[in-house]
Coordinates of C-alpha atoms and ligand atoms in Angstrom, one line a residue:
M195 CA 13.7 11.9 -20.2
K196 CA 13.4 15.5 -18.8
I197 CA 10.3 17.5 -18.3
F198 CA 10.2 21.3 -18.5
V199 CA 7.1 23.1 -17.4
R200 CA 6.6 26.8 -17.9
G201 CA 3.6 29.0 -16.9
A202 CA 1.1 29.2 -14.1
V203 CA 1.0 25.4 -13.3
S204 CA 3.0 23.2 -10.9
S205 CA 5.1 20.5 -12.5
Y206 CA 3.9 17.7 -10.1
E207 CA 1.1 16.1 -12.1
F208 CA 3.0 16.4 -15.4
E209 CA 6.0 14.5 -13.8
N210 CA 3.7 11.8 -12.6
L211 CA 2.0 11.5 -16.0
A212 CA 5.3 11.5 -17.9
R213 CA 6.6 8.6 -15.7
I214 CA 3.8 6.4 -16.9
F215 CA 5.4 6.5 -20.3
F216 CA 9.0 7.2 -19.3
P217 CA 9.9 5.7 -15.9
G218 CA 12.4 7.9 -14.1
A219 CA 11.5 11.1 -16.0
Q220 CA 12.6 14.1 -14.1
V221 CA 11.6 17.8 -13.9
V222 CA 14.2 20.3 -14.9
Q223 CA 14.1 24.0 -14.2
N224 CA 15.7 25.5 -17.3
T225 CA 15.8 24.9 -21.0
A226 CA 19.6 24.3 -21.0
E227 CA 19.0 21.1 -19.1
A228 CA 16.2 20.1 -21.5
R229 CA 18.2 20.0 -24.7
Q230 CA 18.0 16.3 -25.2
D231 CA 14.9 14.1 -25.1
C232 CA 12.4 16.2 -23.3
I233 CA 8.7 16.8 -22.6
F234 CA 7.6 20.4 -22.3
V235 CA 4.4 22.0 -21.1
R236 CA 3.6 25.7 -21.6
V237 CA 0.6 27.7 -20.5
A238 CA 0.8 31.0 -22.3
A239 CA -0.9 33.4 -19.9
Q240 CA 0.3 34.2 -16.4
K241 CA -3.3 34.3 -15.3
P242 CA -4.9 31.6 -17.3
A243 CA -8.5 32.1 -18.3
A244 CA -10.9 30.3 -20.7
G245 CA -9.4 30.7 -24.1
S246 CA -5.7 30.8 -22.9
R247 CA -3.4 28.7 -25.0
I248 CA -1.8 25.4 -23.7
L249 CA 1.1 23.9 -25.6
V250 CA 2.6 20.5 -24.9
G251 CA 5.5 18.8 -26.8
L252 CA 7.8 15.9 -26.9
R253 CA 11.3 15.9 -28.3
H254 CA 12.1 12.2 -28.7
Q255 CA 14.5 10.2 -31.0
G256 CA 15.3 13.2 -33.1
A257 CA 11.7 14.3 -33.8
V258 CA 9.6 17.0 -32.2
H259 CA 5.8 16.4 -31.7
L260 CA 3.5 19.3 -30.6
R261 CA -0.1 19.7 -29.6
T262 CA -1.9 22.8 -28.7
A263 CA -5.4 23.7 -27.4
R264 CA -7.4 26.5 -25.9
L265 CA -8.2 26.2 -22.2
Q266 CA -11.9 25.6 -21.7
S267 CA -12.1 26.3 -17.9
A268 CA -9.5 28.0 -15.8
V269 CA -10.3 25.8 -12.7
R270 CA -9.5 22.7 -14.8
L271 CA -6.2 24.0 -16.1
E272 CA -4.0 21.2 -14.9
Y273 CA -6.5 18.5 -15.9
E274 CA -6.9 19.9 -19.4
A275 CA -3.1 20.3 -19.8
C276 CA -2.6 16.7 -18.6
C277 CA -5.2 15.4 -21.0
L278 CA -3.4 17.1 -23.9
L279 CA -0.1 15.8 -22.8
Y280 CA -1.5 12.3 -22.2
A281 CA -3.0 12.2 -25.7
L282 CA 0.3 13.2 -27.2
L283 CA 2.4 10.7 -25.3
R284 CA 0.0 7.9 -26.0
Q285 CA 0.0 8.7 -29.7
V286 CA 3.8 9.1 -30.1
T287 CA 4.8 6.1 -27.9
G288 CA 2.0 3.8 -29.0
I289 CA 1.6 2.8 -25.3
R290 CA -1.9 2.4 -24.0
P291 CA -1.5 2.5 -20.2
P292 CA -4.0 0.1 -18.4
W293 CA -4.9 2.7 -15.8
G294 CA -5.0 5.5 -18.4
M295 CA -3.8 8.9 -17.1
L296 CA -4.8 8.0 -13.5
T297 CA -1.8 8.6 -11.3
G298 CA -3.4 8.5 -7.9
V299 CA -2.8 5.6 -5.5
R300 CA -6.5 4.7 -4.7
P301 CA -8.6 4.2 -7.8
V302 CA -11.3 2.4 -5.7
R303 CA -11.7 5.5 -3.6
L304 CA -12.8 7.4 -6.7
I305 CA -15.6 4.9 -7.2
H306 CA -16.6 5.2 -3.5
N307 CA -16.7 9.0 -3.9
E308 CA -19.2 8.6 -6.8
L309 CA -21.3 6.1 -4.9
E310 CA -21.5 8.5 -2.0
R311 CA -22.9 11.1 -4.5
G312 CA -25.7 8.6 -5.3
L313 CA -24.3 7.1 -8.5
S314 CA -24.3 3.4 -9.3
V315 CA -21.0 1.4 -9.6
E316 CA -21.6 1.3 -13.4
Q317 CA -22.0 5.1 -13.5
A318 CA -18.9 5.5 -11.4
A319 CA -16.9 3.3 -13.8
D320 CA -18.2 5.4 -16.7
H321 CA -16.8 8.5 -15.0
L322 CA -13.4 6.9 -14.6
R323 CA -13.4 5.8 -18.2
S324 CA -14.3 9.2 -19.6
T325 CA -12.2 11.2 -17.2
Y326 CA -9.0 9.2 -17.1
D327 CA -9.2 6.7 -20.0
V328 CA -9.0 3.7 -17.7
S329 CA -9.1 0.4 -19.6
E330 CA -12.1 -2.0 -19.4
K331 CA -10.1 -4.6 -17.5
K332 CA -9.0 -2.2 -14.8
L333 CA -12.5 -0.7 -14.6
A334 CA -13.9 -4.2 -14.0
L335 CA -11.2 -4.9 -11.3
A336 CA -11.8 -1.6 -9.5
S337 CA -15.6 -1.9 -9.7
Q338 CA -15.6 -5.5 -8.4
T339 CA -13.3 -4.3 -5.5
A340 CA -15.6 -1.5 -4.6
R341 CA -18.6 -3.9 -4.6
S342 CA -16.7 -6.2 -2.1
Q343 CA -15.9 -3.3 0.1
R344 CA -19.3 -1.5 0.2
P345 CA -21.0 -3.5 2.9
I346 CA -17.9 -3.5 5.1
A347 CA -17.5 0.3 4.7
E348 CA -21.2 0.9 5.4
A349 CA -21.0 -1.1 8.7
V350 CA -18.2 1.2 10.2
R351 CA -19.1 3.3 13.2
P352 CA -17.5 6.6 14.2
E353 CA -16.0 5.1 17.4
D354 CA -14.3 2.2 15.6
Y355 CA -10.5 1.9 15.4
S356 CA -7.8 -0.6 14.5
L357 CA -4.5 -1.3 16.2
Y358 CA -1.3 -1.7 14.3
I359 CA 1.8 -3.2 16.0
S360 CA 5.2 -2.7 14.2
I361 CA 8.0 -5.3 14.6
P362 CA 10.6 -3.8 12.3
F363 CA 13.1 -6.7 12.2
C364 CA 13.7 -9.4 9.6
P365 CA 16.1 -12.3 9.2
S366 CA 17.8 -10.7 6.2
R367 CA 17.0 -7.7 4.0
C368 CA 15.2 -8.4 0.7
S369 CA 16.7 -6.5 -2.3
Y370 CA 13.4 -4.7 -3.1
C371 CA 12.7 -3.7 0.4
S372 CA 12.1 0.0 1.2
F373 CA 10.8 -0.5 4.7
V374 CA 12.6 0.5 7.9
S375 CA 13.6 -3.0 8.8
R376 CA 16.7 -4.1 10.7
T377 CA 18.2 -7.6 10.4
I378 CA 18.0 -9.7 13.6
E379 CA 21.8 -10.2 13.4
N380 CA 22.5 -6.5 13.7
S381 CA 19.8 -5.9 16.3
R382 CA 20.2 -8.7 18.8
D383 CA 20.7 -6.5 21.8
L384 CA 17.8 -4.3 20.8
L385 CA 15.1 -6.9 20.5
Q386 CA 14.3 -7.3 24.2
P387 CA 14.3 -3.6 25.1
Y388 CA 12.2 -3.1 22.0
V389 CA 9.6 -5.6 23.2
E390 CA 9.4 -4.0 26.6
T391 CA 9.0 -0.5 25.2
L392 CA 6.4 -1.7 22.8
C393 CA 4.4 -3.2 25.7
R394 CA 4.5 0.2 27.5
E395 CA 3.1 1.8 24.4
L396 CA 0.4 -0.8 23.9
A397 CA -0.7 -0.3 27.5
A398 CA -0.8 3.5 27.0
I399 CA -2.9 3.1 23.8
A400 CA -5.3 0.7 25.6
A401 CA -5.8 3.2 28.4
Q402 CA -6.3 6.1 26.0
T403 CA -8.8 4.3 23.7
W404 CA -10.8 2.9 26.7
H405 CA -11.0 6.4 28.2
L406 CA -12.2 7.8 24.8
G407 CA -14.9 5.0 24.5
L408 CA -13.5 3.7 21.2
R409 CA -14.3 0.2 19.8
L410 CA -11.4 -2.0 18.7
R411 CA -12.2 -3.8 15.4
T412 CA -9.0 -5.2 14.0
V413 CA -5.4 -5.9 15.2
Y414 CA -2.6 -6.1 12.8
M415 CA 1.0 -7.1 13.7
G416 CA 3.3 -6.4 10.8
G417 CA 6.7 -5.0 10.1
G418 CA 9.3 -6.2 9.2
T419 CA 8.5 -9.8 10.2
P420 CA 7.0 -10.2 13.6
T421 CA 8.1 -13.9 13.8
S422 CA 11.7 -12.5 13.9
L423 CA 11.0 -12.3 17.6
S424 CA 11.6 -15.4 19.7
A425 CA 8.6 -17.4 20.6
A426 CA 8.9 -16.0 24.2
Q427 CA 9.1 -12.4 22.9
L428 CA 6.1 -12.9 20.6
R429 CA 4.2 -14.3 23.5
T430 CA 5.1 -11.3 25.7
V431 CA 3.7 -8.8 23.0
M432 CA 0.6 -10.9 22.3
Q433 CA -0.1 -11.4 26.0
C434 CA 0.2 -7.7 26.5
V435 CA -2.5 -7.1 23.8
K436 CA -4.7 -9.8 25.4
D437 CA -4.3 -8.3 28.9
H438 CA -5.0 -4.7 27.9
F439 CA -7.4 -4.6 25.0
P440 CA -11.0 -5.9 24.9
L441 CA -10.7 -8.5 22.2
D442 CA -14.4 -9.4 22.2
T443 CA -15.1 -6.6 19.8
V444 CA -12.4 -7.6 17.4
Q445 CA -13.4 -8.9 14.0
E446 CA -9.9 -9.9 12.9
Y447 CA -6.5 -10.3 14.4
T448 CA -3.6 -10.7 12.0
V449 CA 0.0 -11.6 12.6
E450 CA 2.4 -11.6 9.7
A451 CA 4.5 -14.7 9.8
G452 CA 6.0 -13.6 6.5
R453 CA 9.2 -15.7 6.2
P454 CA 9.8 -19.3 6.8
D455 CA 13.4 -18.7 7.8
C456 CA 12.2 -17.4 11.2
T457 CA 8.8 -19.0 11.6
D458 CA 8.4 -22.4 13.2
E459 CA 5.6 -24.5 14.6
E460 CA 6.2 -23.1 18.1
K461 CA 5.7 -19.5 17.1
L462 CA 2.7 -20.4 14.9
A463 CA 1.1 -22.1 18.0
V464 CA 1.8 -19.0 20.2
I465 CA 0.1 -16.9 17.6
K466 CA -3.0 -19.1 17.5
E467 CA -3.1 -19.6 21.3
L468 CA -3.0 -15.9 22.0
G469 CA -5.9 -15.0 19.8
A470 CA -4.8 -14.2 16.3
D471 CA -7.1 -15.7 13.7
R472 CA -5.3 -14.6 10.5
I473 CA -1.7 -15.0 9.5
S474 CA 0.3 -14.0 6.4
I475 CA 2.9 -16.3 4.9
N476 CA 4.6 -14.4 2.1
P477 CA 6.5 -16.4 -0.5
Q478 CA 6.6 -13.5 -3.0
T479 CA 7.7 -16.2 -5.4
L480 CA 8.1 -20.0 -5.3
Q481 CA 11.1 -19.9 -7.8
D482 CA 14.3 -20.8 -5.9
A483 CA 16.5 -18.8 -8.2
V484 CA 14.3 -15.7 -7.8
L485 CA 14.3 -16.1 -4.0
K486 CA 18.1 -16.1 -4.1
N487 CA 18.0 -13.0 -6.3
I488 CA 16.0 -11.1 -3.8
G489 CA 18.3 -12.0 -0.9
R490 CA 16.1 -14.7 0.7
R491 CA 18.0 -17.5 2.5
H492 CA 15.3 -20.1 2.2
S493 CA 13.8 -22.3 -0.5
A494 CA 10.4 -22.6 -2.0
Q495 CA 10.0 -25.9 -0.2
D496 CA 10.6 -24.1 3.2
I497 CA 7.5 -21.9 2.4
L498 CA 5.4 -24.9 1.5
D499 CA 6.5 -26.6 4.8
C500 CA 5.7 -23.5 6.8
F501 CA 2.2 -23.3 5.2
A502 CA 1.6 -27.0 6.1
A503 CA 2.8 -26.4 9.7
A504 CA 0.4 -23.4 10.0
R505 CA -2.5 -25.6 8.9
R506 CA -1.4 -28.4 11.3
V507 CA -1.4 -25.9 14.2
G508 CA -5.0 -24.9 13.2
H509 CA -4.7 -21.6 11.3
K510 CA -7.8 -21.4 9.1
N511 CA -7.3 -17.9 7.6
I512 CA -4.0 -17.5 5.8
N513 CA -2.9 -14.8 3.3
M514 CA 0.0 -15.3 0.9
D515 CA 1.8 -12.3 -0.7
L516 CA 3.3 -12.6 -4.2
I517 CA 5.2 -10.0 -6.2
A518 CA 5.0 -9.7 -10.0
G519 CA 8.2 -8.5 -11.7
L520 CA 10.9 -9.7 -9.3
P521 CA 14.5 -9.8 -10.7
G522 CA 15.0 -12.9 -12.8
D523 CA 11.4 -14.0 -12.7
T524 CA 9.6 -14.9 -16.0
V525 CA 6.0 -15.1 -17.0
A526 CA 6.3 -18.9 -16.9
G527 CA 7.9 -18.8 -13.5
F528 CA 5.2 -16.5 -12.2
D529 CA 2.5 -18.7 -13.6
D530 CA 4.1 -21.7 -11.9
T531 CA 4.2 -19.8 -8.6
L532 CA 0.5 -18.9 -9.0
D533 CA -0.5 -22.5 -9.7
R534 CA 1.3 -23.8 -6.7
V535 CA -0.1 -21.1 -4.4
L536 CA -3.6 -21.8 -5.7
A537 CA -3.2 -25.5 -5.1
L538 CA -2.6 -24.6 -1.4
R539 CA -6.0 -22.8 -1.3
P540 CA -5.0 -20.0 1.1
E541 CA -8.0 -17.8 2.1
N542 CA -6.3 -14.7 0.8
I543 CA -3.8 -14.1 -2.0
T544 CA -2.3 -10.6 -2.4
V545 CA -0.4 -9.8 -5.6
H546 CA 1.9 -6.8 -5.6
T547 CA 3.6 -5.4 -8.6
L548 CA 7.2 -4.7 -7.9
T549 CA 7.8 -1.1 -6.8
L550 CA 11.2 0.4 -7.4
K551 CA 12.0 2.8 -4.6
R552 CA 15.1 4.8 -3.9
A553 CA 15.4 3.2 -0.4
S554 CA 15.6 -0.3 -1.9
N555 CA 18.7 -2.0 -3.3
I556 CA 17.3 -2.4 -6.8
V557 CA 18.2 0.7 -8.8
I558 CA 15.4 2.2 -10.8
E559 CA 17.2 3.3 -13.9
E560 CA 18.9 -0.1 -14.4
R561 CA 15.9 -2.3 -13.8
A562 CA 12.8 -0.5 -15.0
A563 CA 13.3 -1.4 -18.7
A564 CA 13.9 -5.0 -17.9
Y565 CA 10.4 -5.8 -16.9
D566 CA 8.3 -5.9 -20.0
D567 CA 6.8 -9.1 -18.8
V568 CA 5.2 -7.6 -15.7
A569 CA 2.0 -6.7 -17.4
A570 CA 1.5 -10.3 -18.6
M571 CA 2.2 -11.5 -15.0
V572 CA -0.4 -9.2 -13.6
Q573 CA -2.8 -10.2 -16.4
H574 CA -2.4 -13.8 -15.5
C575 CA -3.8 -13.1 -12.1
E576 CA -7.1 -13.8 -13.7
A577 CA -6.3 -17.4 -12.8
I578 CA -7.0 -16.3 -9.2
T579 CA -10.5 -15.1 -9.9
D580 CA -11.1 -18.1 -12.1
A581 CA -10.3 -20.2 -9.0
G582 CA -13.2 -18.6 -7.1
Y583 CA -11.4 -15.6 -5.4
Q584 CA -12.6 -12.1 -5.6
P585 CA -10.7 -8.8 -5.4
Y586 CA -11.4 -7.0 -2.1
Y587 CA -8.7 -4.3 -1.9
L588 CA -6.6 -2.5 -4.4
Y589 CA -4.0 0.2 -4.3
R590 CA -1.2 1.7 -6.4
Q591 CA 2.2 3.1 -5.4
K592 CA 4.5 5.6 -7.0
G593 CA 7.3 3.8 -8.8
T594 CA 5.4 0.6 -9.5
L595 CA 6.4 -1.1 -12.7
Q596 CA 4.3 0.0 -15.6
N597 CA 2.1 2.0 -13.2
L598 CA 0.3 -1.2 -12.3
E599 CA -1.5 -2.1 -9.1
N600 CA -1.5 -4.3 -6.0
T601 CA -4.6 -6.4 -5.4
G602 CA -5.8 -8.4 -2.5
F603 CA -8.0 -11.4 -3.5
C604 CA -10.0 -13.5 -1.1
L605 CA -12.3 -16.5 -1.0
P606 CA -15.9 -15.4 -0.5
G607 CA -16.4 -13.8 3.0
R608 CA -12.7 -13.9 3.9
E609 CA -11.8 -10.2 3.1
G610 CA -8.8 -9.0 5.1
L611 CA -10.7 -6.2 7.0
Y612 CA -7.7 -4.3 8.2
N613 CA -6.5 -3.9 4.7
I614 CA -9.8 -2.3 3.7
Y615 CA -10.0 -0.1 6.8
I616 CA -6.5 1.3 6.3
M617 CA -6.5 1.6 2.5
E618 CA -9.9 3.3 2.3
E619 CA -9.2 5.3 5.5
L620 CA -12.5 4.1 7.0
H621 CA -11.6 4.7 10.7
S622 CA -8.7 5.6 13.0
I623 CA -5.6 3.5 13.2
F624 CA -3.6 3.5 16.5
S625 CA 0.0 2.4 15.8
A626 CA 2.6 1.1 18.3
G627 CA 6.3 0.6 17.6
A628 CA 9.0 2.1 15.5
G629 CA 7.8 3.5 12.2
G630 CA 4.2 3.4 13.4
V631 CA 1.9 6.2 12.1
T632 CA -1.3 6.8 14.1
K633 CA -4.1 8.1 11.9
L634 CA -7.0 9.8 13.6
K635 CA -10.1 10.2 11.6
S636 CA -12.8 12.7 12.6
A637 CA -16.4 11.4 13.1
D638 CA -17.6 13.4 10.0
G639 CA -14.8 11.8 8.0
K640 CA -13.5 15.1 6.8
K641 CA -10.4 15.4 9.0
M642 CA -7.4 13.0 9.2
E643 CA -4.6 13.8 11.5
R644 CA -1.3 11.8 11.8
I645 CA 1.1 11.3 14.7
F646 CA 4.4 9.8 13.7
N647 CA 6.5 7.5 16.0
F648 CA 10.2 7.5 15.6
K649 CA 11.2 5.6 12.5
Y650 CA 14.1 3.6 13.8
P651 CA 14.0 1.0 16.7
L652 CA 16.9 2.5 18.5
E653 CA 15.5 6.0 18.7
Y654 CA 12.1 4.5 19.6
V655 CA 13.5 2.7 22.6
R656 CA 15.8 5.6 23.7
D657 CA 13.4 8.5 23.3
F658 CA 10.2 6.7 24.1
D659 CA 9.0 9.4 26.5
A660 CA 8.9 11.8 23.6
I661 CA 6.5 9.5 21.9
L662 CA 4.2 9.4 24.9
K663 CA 4.3 13.2 24.8
K664 CA 3.4 13.3 21.1
K665 CA 0.5 10.9 21.7
E666 CA -1.1 13.4 24.0
G667 CA -2.2 14.8 20.7
V668 CA -4.8 11.9 20.5
E669 CA -6.7 13.4 23.4
V670 CA -6.5 16.9 21.9
F671 CA -7.9 15.5 18.7
Y672 CA -10.8 13.7 20.2
G673 CA -11.3 16.6 22.7
S674 CA -11.9 19.0 19.8
E675 CA -14.2 16.4 18.2
M676 CA -16.3 16.4 21.4
D677 CA -16.3 20.3 21.4
T678 CA -17.5 20.2 17.8
K679 CA -20.3 17.8 18.8
T680 CA -21.5 20.0 21.8
T681 CA -21.3 23.3 19.9
G682 CA -22.4 21.9 16.5
Ligands
SF4_215 S1 10.6 -9.5 4.7 FE1 9.5 -7.6 4.1 S2 10.1 -6.1 5.6 FE2 11.6 -7.8 5.7 S3 13.3 -7.2 4.4 FE3 11.9 -8.5 3.2 S4 10.5 -7.0 2.2 FE4 11.6 -5.9 3.9

């Protein structure tokens, strides 16, 4: 499907909207490219004003469908044109998207915005319903998530921050992966220098945050798969965190022990001994055939054994990640995975909907149509709430099958705090390691500045001094914050 937009509007939102109905839809610049199936949007006037005409159309399967309207408010031009196009696409395709015409990644943020304006959760949900045509089920999910987050968000102080540590290595590459992650086999010589460089960066961050009087709230070691490191290397990194950071203010310390093909009892014990109180073991699926399809070299039983080993070692807060829509999975297979994960009673269960990205090995055009079952899989996650869990964070990504969501569920009181802090941008995140992005949030919450580390481990190790130089930007940021306070 092609999209052709003409007039005083950008094509960005229309492309996002079209992809809800036609995944892979692409903007074209001239009519010659849009001869076949095509969506078109035309705003008549060059300087749109109230009363200007908007025309949207869809040429599909040999028929042409048109809708036209008069613009009511020039400042709402894009929104009004999107509403018109959404109504047309919904009518012609017969598809009722669960999230309506909402294309943004953080629906819960919209509810928080309304709460901050003094509305109730119910009024905020009404706003989403009337503005974006969000379905009742998704409104309930978003509202419940906002309720779980509210007390946590309200307790955040301006000096709070979290620490993210990136370990961008994995035992093998999963077919759906779009992260910068190197296989251990191809990176053996790099692991030790990476660990040493990472420790230098952690020490630098600790000195900087101490000097600025910031308060560390959560630590999250992710990747990649941190347990790709040897037990000794893992110990080195975690000892470095323990030696340099004041862990007494920390509410939660997570280490991803994502894959059983590199996680053993020794590493699980190191994680526990050095202060982490939350781990993540990520089956994605407990169907052996599906594990094989995604390039995993372990069985479902290995995951169950890993979980049992973690409990034996004393881990009392475990998250398990699942993905709905993996190649070769079925609704029955997904239900079976859900049942077996629920039987383990982990403290958190996070369900992602498969996202097709260009950087992954699953090709969008080939696969997108093959996942009609994904909505049923996501729907069946009601079994999780039925089992006593509640949603506590929720986000969406571009390219997610059927425009669906990713949701973190937890047993009461076991919210994964880092996930909420980062997703709702509640405080600054200091990141160490390749691919890390430091996000600095101003005290008034209005400004967010980002500092990017090098993406690839080799560059990170080789050009580390350049990263330290970039990180001087942290002091500039907080320095200007102080100036604002003294002059304001
Ligand atoms: S375990 Fe995660 S980071 Fe590693 S290859 Fe698989 S999806 Fe990518």
